[in-house]
Amino acid sequence: MFAAERRQLILEMVRANGAVSLRELARVVQTSEVTVRRDVRALEAEGLLDRRHGGAVLPGGFTRESGFPQKSLSATAEKTAIADLAASLVEEGEAIVVGAGTTTQELARRLARVPGLTVVTNSLLVAQALAHANRVEVVMTGGTLRGTNYALVGSGAEQSLQGLRVSRAFLSGSGLTAERGLSTSNMLSASVDRALVQAAAEVVVLADHTKLGTDTMFQTVPTDVITRLVTDEPPAHDDRAATELQALADQGVQIAVAGAGAGAGAGPVAEDGLPSGPSGRQPRREVPLPGQRRTRSAPGPLRSPSPLTSEPADRDRPTRMADLRRR
């Protein structure tokens, strides 16, 4: 493929998806990430797109929200690994909330094997993934259907969450930065996500490395409210993503890193003591980074003596940033 053809295809992918990782671009155009990075740099010089941490986005600073078909084809291996690791955090008999998104949909598919689980969600895709799980109770919010991501939004959804108390909230979004936390491109989705957070004692964000450092219009979860981030291992050359992870860790976020090959191995417990989860796969090690504060109690409504409340995470194990690269 000639350079002009590659760059046209890259531009079309970014316009269709809003944001695409270098890894995904290299796979589609069947060339190396080095070549793709050079193409992206040339397209940025023409003002046709903007470079971001390990990827490219539409020009203008804030990415727009792409539709479900585009999202479902982006970073599929990374989402699978993240879902495997996130599922290992869920215990039998727990009550949780799960937000809308393609990564949370992957998580829901793995939660179908957790007995006694109660899942509250505003996502039709999450509910569909759990529809035939006999031992899982699914509770859906009310609200108005938003077709682009198959989620219930609006005042009906938010009101149905009032008075709810669960152990954990699992959320994804369009971008994640240490400065603003999790954000999304749609105001209605952001409002419902904030209501989901208020119902949970612990907030777990699921975000692949392409979302690290990406800032979108509406903040959903401030950084100081995020208990844990489950992400994939950034590419070795992506120093900016690693820097963002470090900044999140410095603000007290527990970092859990899963690689695309995290499904290898067997056994009930991984080497760090985390359970392998309902899928039977070993998750990657949870990685506290230098500078993390000790256990942080969630502010305001997130604190509760409810029996559903999880124990605070251990944030005292020092690990160098280089350990992320070795995994």
CSV table of C-alpha atoms in Angstrom, one decimal:
chain,number,residue,atom,x,y,z
A,1,MET,CA,0.0,0.0,0.0
A,2,PHE,CA,1.4,3.4,-1.0
A,3,ALA,CA,1.8,6.1,1.7
A,4,ALA,CA,-1.1,8.2,0.2
A,5,GLU,CA,-3.4,5.2,0.4
A,6,ARG,CA,-2.4,4.4,4.0
A,7,ARG,CA,-2.9,8.0,5.1
A,8,GLN,CA,-6.3,8.1,3.5
A,9,LEU,CA,-7.4,4.9,5.2
A,10,ILE,CA,-6.0,6.2,8.6
A,11,LEU,CA,-7.9,9.5,8.1
A,12,GLU,CA,-11.2,7.6,7.3
A,13,MET,CA,-10.8,5.4,10.5
A,14,VAL,CA,-10.2,8.4,12.7
A,15,ARG,CA,-13.2,10.2,11.2
A,16,ALA,CA,-15.4,7.1,11.7
A,17,ASN,CA,-14.3,6.3,15.2
A,18,GLY,CA,-13.3,9.7,16.7
A,19,ALA,CA,-10.1,8.1,18.2
A,20,VAL,CA,-8.0,5.1,17.1
A,21,SER,CA,-4.9,3.7,18.7
A,22,LEU,CA,-1.6,3.3,16.7
A,23,ARG,CA,-1.8,-0.4,17.4
A,24,GLU,CA,-5.2,-0.7,15.7
A,25,LEU,CA,-4.2,1.5,12.8
A,26,ALA,CA,-1.1,-0.6,12.2
A,27,ARG,CA,-3.2,-3.7,12.2
A,28,VAL,CA,-5.7,-2.4,9.7
A,29,VAL,CA,-3.2,-0.9,7.2
A,30,GLN,CA,-0.9,-3.9,7.7
A,31,THR,CA,2.3,-2.1,8.5
A,32,SER,CA,4.4,-1.3,11.6
A,33,GLU,CA,3.5,1.2,14.3
A,34,VAL,CA,6.6,3.2,13.4
A,35,THR,CA,5.3,3.7,9.9
A,36,VAL,CA,1.8,4.6,11.2
A,37,ARG,CA,3.3,7.1,13.6
A,38,ARG,CA,5.1,8.8,10.7
A,39,ASP,CA,1.8,8.9,8.7
A,40,VAL,CA,-0.1,10.3,11.7
A,41,ARG,CA,2.5,13.0,12.2
A,42,ALA,CA,2.2,14.0,8.5
A,43,LEU,CA,-1.6,14.1,8.8
A,44,GLU,CA,-1.4,16.2,11.9
A,45,ALA,CA,0.9,18.7,10.1
A,46,GLU,CA,-1.9,19.1,7.5
A,47,GLY,CA,-4.4,19.8,10.3
A,48,LEU,CA,-6.4,16.7,9.5
A,49,LEU,CA,-6.1,15.0,12.9
A,50,ASP,CA,-4.4,15.4,16.3
A,51,ARG,CA,-1.9,13.0,17.8
A,52,ARG,CA,-2.7,11.7,21.3
A,53,HIS,CA,-1.2,9.2,23.7
A,54,GLY,CA,-0.5,6.2,21.5
A,55,GLY,CA,-3.1,7.1,18.9
A,56,ALA,CA,-4.9,9.7,16.8
A,57,VAL,CA,-8.1,11.7,17.3
A,58,LEU,CA,-10.3,14.2,15.5
A,59,PRO,CA,-8.8,17.7,15.5
A,60,GLY,CA,-10.1,20.2,18.0
A,61,GLY,CA,-9.0,19.0,21.4
A,62,PHE,CA,-12.0,17.0,22.5
A,63,THR,CA,-13.0,13.7,20.8
A,64,ARG,CA,-16.5,13.1,19.8
A,65,GLU,CA,-18.4,10.0,20.8
A,66,SER,CA,-18.3,7.2,18.3
A,67,GLY,CA,-21.2,4.8,17.9
A,68,PHE,CA,-21.4,1.2,19.2
A,69,PRO,CA,-20.3,-0.5,16.0
A,70,GLN,CA,-17.1,1.5,15.9
A,71,LYS,CA,-16.4,1.1,19.6
A,72,SER,CA,-16.9,-2.7,19.5
A,73,LEU,CA,-14.2,-3.0,16.9
A,74,SER,CA,-11.6,-0.9,18.7
A,75,ALA,CA,-9.0,-2.4,21.1
A,76,THR,CA,-10.8,-5.7,21.3
A,77,ALA,CA,-7.9,-7.7,22.7
A,78,GLU,CA,-7.2,-5.1,25.3
A,79,LYS,CA,-10.9,-5.0,26.4
A,80,THR,CA,-10.9,-8.8,26.8
A,81,ALA,CA,-7.9,-8.7,29.0
A,82,ILE,CA,-9.3,-5.8,31.1
A,83,ALA,CA,-12.6,-7.7,31.5
A,84,ASP,CA,-10.9,-10.8,32.6
A,85,LEU,CA,-9.0,-9.0,35.4
A,86,ALA,CA,-12.0,-6.9,36.5
A,87,ALA,CA,-14.2,-10.0,36.8
A,88,SER,CA,-11.7,-11.5,39.3
A,89,LEU,CA,-12.6,-8.6,41.7
A,90,VAL,CA,-16.2,-9.7,41.9
A,91,GLU,CA,-17.2,-12.2,44.6
A,92,GLU,CA,-20.2,-14.5,45.1
A,93,GLY,CA,-23.3,-12.9,46.5
A,94,GLU,CA,-22.1,-9.4,45.8
A,95,ALA,CA,-24.3,-6.5,44.6
A,96,ILE,CA,-22.7,-4.2,42.0
A,97,VAL,CA,-23.6,-1.6,39.4
A,98,VAL,CA,-22.2,-1.8,35.9
A,99,GLY,CA,-22.3,1.2,33.5
A,100,ALA,CA,-22.7,1.3,29.8
A,101,GLY,CA,-19.9,0.6,27.3
A,102,THR,CA,-18.3,-2.1,25.2
A,103,THR,CA,-15.7,-2.9,27.9
A,104,THR,CA,-18.4,-3.3,30.6
A,105,GLN,CA,-20.3,-5.5,28.2
A,106,GLU,CA,-17.2,-7.8,28.0
A,107,LEU,CA,-17.1,-7.7,31.8
A,108,ALA,CA,-20.8,-8.7,32.0
A,109,ARG,CA,-20.2,-11.8,29.9
A,110,ARG,CA,-17.7,-13.0,32.5
A,111,LEU,CA,-20.0,-12.2,35.4
A,112,ALA,CA,-22.7,-14.6,34.1
A,113,ARG,CA,-20.8,-17.4,36.0
A,114,VAL,CA,-20.8,-15.7,39.4
A,115,PRO,CA,-23.4,-17.3,41.7
A,116,GLY,CA,-25.7,-15.1,43.8
A,117,LEU,CA,-24.6,-11.9,42.0
A,118,THR,CA,-26.9,-8.9,41.7
A,119,VAL,CA,-26.1,-6.5,38.9
A,120,VAL,CA,-27.8,-3.1,38.6
A,121,THR,CA,-27.3,-1.5,35.2
A,122,ASN,CA,-28.6,1.1,32.7
A,123,SER,CA,-27.1,-0.8,29.8
A,124,LEU,CA,-29.2,-3.0,27.5
A,125,LEU,CA,-26.0,-4.7,26.4
A,126,VAL,CA,-25.0,-5.6,29.9
A,127,ALA,CA,-28.4,-6.9,30.7
A,128,GLN,CA,-28.5,-8.9,27.5
A,129,ALA,CA,-25.1,-10.5,28.4
A,130,LEU,CA,-26.6,-11.6,31.7
A,131,ALA,CA,-30.1,-12.5,30.5
A,132,HIS,CA,-29.6,-16.3,30.6
A,133,ALA,CA,-27.5,-16.4,33.8
A,134,ASN,CA,-29.7,-18.3,36.1
A,135,ARG,CA,-27.8,-17.4,39.3
A,136,VAL,CA,-27.5,-13.7,38.5
A,137,GLU,CA,-30.2,-11.2,39.3
A,138,VAL,CA,-30.3,-8.2,36.9
A,139,VAL,CA,-32.0,-5.0,37.9
A,140,MET,CA,-32.4,-2.3,35.2
A,141,THR,CA,-32.9,1.4,35.8
A,142,GLY,CA,-35.7,3.3,34.1
A,143,GLY,CA,-35.1,6.1,31.7
A,144,THR,CA,-35.0,7.0,28.0
A,145,LEU,CA,-33.2,4.7,25.6
A,146,ARG,CA,-30.1,6.3,24.0
A,147,GLY,CA,-29.6,4.3,20.8
A,148,THR,CA,-26.0,5.1,20.1
A,149,ASN,CA,-24.8,3.1,23.1
A,150,TYR,CA,-28.0,1.1,24.0
A,151,ALA,CA,-28.2,2.8,27.4
A,152,LEU,CA,-31.0,4.2,29.5
A,153,VAL,CA,-30.4,7.9,30.4
A,154,GLY,CA,-32.3,10.9,31.7
A,155,SER,CA,-34.1,11.7,35.0
A,156,GLY,CA,-35.9,8.3,35.0
A,157,ALA,CA,-32.6,6.5,35.2
A,158,GLU,CA,-31.1,8.8,37.8
A,159,GLN,CA,-34.2,8.7,40.0
A,160,SER,CA,-34.3,4.9,40.0
A,161,LEU,CA,-30.8,4.9,41.5
A,162,GLN,CA,-31.7,7.1,44.5
A,163,GLY,CA,-31.4,5.2,47.8
A,164,LEU,CA,-29.5,2.4,46.2
A,165,ARG,CA,-26.4,1.0,48.0
A,166,VAL,CA,-23.9,-1.5,46.5
A,167,SER,CA,-20.3,-2.6,47.0
A,168,ARG,CA,-18.8,-1.5,43.7
A,169,ALA,CA,-19.4,0.4,40.5
A,170,PHE,CA,-17.7,-0.7,37.3
A,171,LEU,CA,-17.6,2.2,34.7
A,172,SER,CA,-15.9,3.0,31.5
A,173,GLY,CA,-15.8,6.2,29.5
A,174,SER,CA,-14.3,8.1,26.6
A,175,GLY,CA,-11.2,9.5,28.3
A,176,LEU,CA,-9.2,9.4,31.5
A,177,THR,CA,-6.8,11.9,32.9
A,178,ALA,CA,-5.2,12.4,36.3
A,179,GLU,CA,-6.4,16.0,36.3
A,180,ARG,CA,-10.1,15.5,35.6
A,181,GLY,CA,-10.6,11.8,36.1
A,182,LEU,CA,-13.1,9.9,33.9
A,183,SER,CA,-15.0,11.8,31.2
A,184,THR,CA,-17.4,11.2,28.4
A,185,SER,CA,-18.6,13.0,25.3
A,186,ASN,CA,-22.4,13.0,26.2
A,187,MET,CA,-24.0,15.0,28.9
A,188,LEU,CA,-26.9,12.6,29.6
A,189,SER,CA,-24.5,9.6,29.9
A,190,ALA,CA,-22.3,11.5,32.2
A,191,SER,CA,-25.2,12.4,34.5
A,192,VAL,CA,-26.3,8.8,34.9
A,193,ASP,CA,-22.7,7.6,35.5
A,194,ARG,CA,-22.5,10.1,38.3
A,195,ALA,CA,-25.6,8.6,39.8
A,196,LEU,CA,-24.1,5.1,39.5
A,197,VAL,CA,-21.0,6.3,41.4
A,198,GLN,CA,-23.1,7.8,44.2
A,199,ALA,CA,-24.6,4.3,44.8
A,200,ALA,CA,-21.3,2.5,45.3
A,201,ALA,CA,-18.8,2.2,48.1
A,202,GLU,CA,-15.9,1.6,45.6
A,203,VAL,CA,-15.5,2.9,42.0
A,204,VAL,CA,-13.6,0.7,39.5
A,205,VAL,CA,-12.8,2.3,36.1
A,206,LEU,CA,-12.2,0.1,33.1
A,207,ALA,CA,-10.1,2.0,30.5
A,208,ASP,CA,-7.7,0.7,27.8
A,209,HIS,CA,-4.4,2.6,27.3
A,210,THR,CA,-5.8,4.6,24.3
A,211,LYS,CA,-8.1,6.5,26.7
A,212,LEU,CA,-5.3,7.5,29.0
A,213,GLY,CA,-4.6,11.2,28.6
A,214,THR,CA,-7.7,11.8,26.5
A,215,ASP,CA,-10.0,14.5,27.9
A,216,THR,CA,-13.6,14.8,26.8
A,217,MET,CA,-16.4,17.2,27.5
A,218,PHE,CA,-18.2,16.0,30.6
A,219,GLN,CA,-16.6,14.8,33.7
A,220,THR,CA,-18.2,11.7,35.2
A,221,VAL,CA,-15.8,10.5,38.0
A,222,PRO,CA,-13.3,12.9,39.6
A,223,THR,CA,-9.9,11.3,40.2
A,224,ASP,CA,-10.1,11.4,44.0
A,225,VAL,CA,-13.3,9.3,43.8
A,226,ILE,CA,-11.7,6.5,41.6
A,227,THR,CA,-10.7,3.6,43.8
A,228,ARG,CA,-9.1,1.4,41.2
A,229,LEU,CA,-8.2,1.5,37.5
A,230,VAL,CA,-8.1,-1.6,35.4
A,231,THR,CA,-6.2,-1.1,32.2
A,232,ASP,CA,-4.0,-2.9,29.7
A,233,GLU,CA,-0.2,-2.6,29.4
A,234,PRO,CA,0.8,0.4,27.3
A,235,PRO,CA,3.1,-0.2,24.4
A,236,ALA,CA,6.8,0.1,25.3
A,237,HIS,CA,7.2,3.4,23.3
A,238,ASP,CA,4.1,5.0,24.9
A,239,ASP,CA,5.9,7.0,27.6
A,240,ARG,CA,3.0,9.5,27.8
A,241,ALA,CA,0.5,6.8,28.8
A,242,ALA,CA,3.0,5.5,31.4
A,243,THR,CA,3.3,9.1,32.7
A,244,GLU,CA,-0.5,9.4,33.0
A,245,LEU,CA,-0.6,6.1,35.0
A,246,GLN,CA,2.0,7.4,37.3
A,247,ALA,CA,0.1,10.6,37.8
A,248,LEU,CA,-3.1,8.7,38.6
A,249,ALA,CA,-1.2,6.5,41.1
A,250,ASP,CA,0.3,9.6,42.8
A,251,GLN,CA,-3.3,10.7,43.4
A,252,GLY,CA,-4.1,7.4,45.2
A,253,VAL,CA,-5.7,5.4,42.4
A,254,GLN,CA,-4.9,1.7,42.6
A,255,ILE,CA,-3.6,0.5,39.2
A,256,ALA,CA,-4.3,-3.0,37.9
A,257,VAL,CA,-2.6,-3.8,34.6
A,258,ALA,CA,-3.7,-6.6,32.3
A,259,GLY,CA,-1.9,-7.6,29.1
A,260,ALA,CA,-3.6,-8.9,25.9
A,261,GLY,CA,-2.1,-12.3,26.9
A,262,ALA,CA,-3.5,-12.3,30.4
A,263,GLY,CA,-5.6,-15.4,29.7
A,264,ALA,CA,-2.6,-17.7,29.9
A,265,GLY,CA,-2.1,-20.0,32.8
A,266,ALA,CA,-4.4,-21.9,35.2
A,267,GLY,CA,-5.1,-22.3,38.8
A,268,PRO,CA,-7.5,-20.7,41.3
A,269,VAL,CA,-5.2,-17.9,42.5
A,270,ALA,CA,-2.8,-15.6,40.6
A,271,GLU,CA,0.7,-15.0,41.9
A,272,ASP,CA,-0.3,-11.8,43.7
A,273,GLY,CA,-3.1,-13.5,45.6
A,274,LEU,CA,-6.0,-12.1,43.5
A,275,PRO,CA,-8.6,-14.7,42.7
A,276,SER,CA,-8.7,-15.9,39.1
A,277,GLY,CA,-12.3,-15.0,38.7
A,278,PRO,CA,-15.3,-16.8,37.2
A,279,SER,CA,-13.5,-17.2,33.8
A,280,GLY,CA,-10.8,-19.3,35.5
A,281,ARG,CA,-8.1,-17.1,33.9
A,282,GLN,CA,-5.3,-15.6,35.9
A,283,PRO,CA,-5.3,-11.8,36.0
A,284,ARG,CA,-2.2,-9.7,35.8
A,285,ARG,CA,-0.7,-8.5,39.1
A,286,GLU,CA,-2.1,-5.3,40.6
A,287,VAL,CA,0.5,-2.6,40.5
A,288,PRO,CA,0.7,0.1,43.2
A,289,LEU,CA,3.1,2.7,41.9
A,290,PRO,CA,5.5,5.0,43.7
A,291,GLY,CA,4.1,7.9,45.5
A,292,GLN,CA,0.7,6.4,46.1
A,293,ARG,CA,-1.1,7.5,49.2
A,294,ARG,CA,-2.2,5.0,51.8
A,295,THR,CA,-5.7,3.7,51.8
A,296,ARG,CA,-8.1,6.5,50.9
A,297,SER,CA,-11.6,6.5,52.3
A,298,ALA,CA,-14.1,7.6,49.7
A,299,PRO,CA,-15.7,11.0,50.6
A,300,GLY,CA,-19.3,11.8,51.5
A,301,PRO,CA,-21.9,9.4,50.3
A,302,LEU,CA,-19.5,6.7,49.3
A,303,ARG,CA,-18.8,5.9,53.0
A,304,SER,CA,-21.3,3.5,54.5
A,305,PRO,CA,-21.4,0.7,57.2
A,306,SER,CA,-23.5,-1.4,54.8
A,307,PRO,CA,-22.5,-5.1,54.7
A,308,LEU,CA,-22.2,-4.7,51.0
A,309,THR,CA,-19.3,-2.2,51.4
A,310,SER,CA,-15.9,-3.7,50.3
A,311,GLU,CA,-12.8,-3.6,52.4
A,312,PRO,CA,-10.4,-0.8,51.4
A,313,ALA,CA,-7.7,-1.8,48.9
A,314,ASP,CA,-4.1,-2.2,50.1
A,315,ARG,CA,-2.1,0.7,48.7
A,316,ASP,CA,1.1,0.2,50.6
A,317,ARG,CA,3.1,-2.0,48.2
A,318,PRO,CA,5.8,0.0,46.4
A,319,THR,CA,6.4,-0.9,42.8
A,320,ARG,CA,8.6,0.9,40.3
A,321,MET,CA,7.2,2.2,37.1
A,322,ALA,CA,9.6,-0.1,35.3
A,323,ASP,CA,7.7,-3.1,36.7
A,324,LEU,CA,4.8,-2.2,34.3
A,325,ARG,CA,7.1,-2.8,31.4
A,326,ARG,CA,8.3,-6.2,32.6
A,327,ARG,CA,4.7,-7.4,32.7
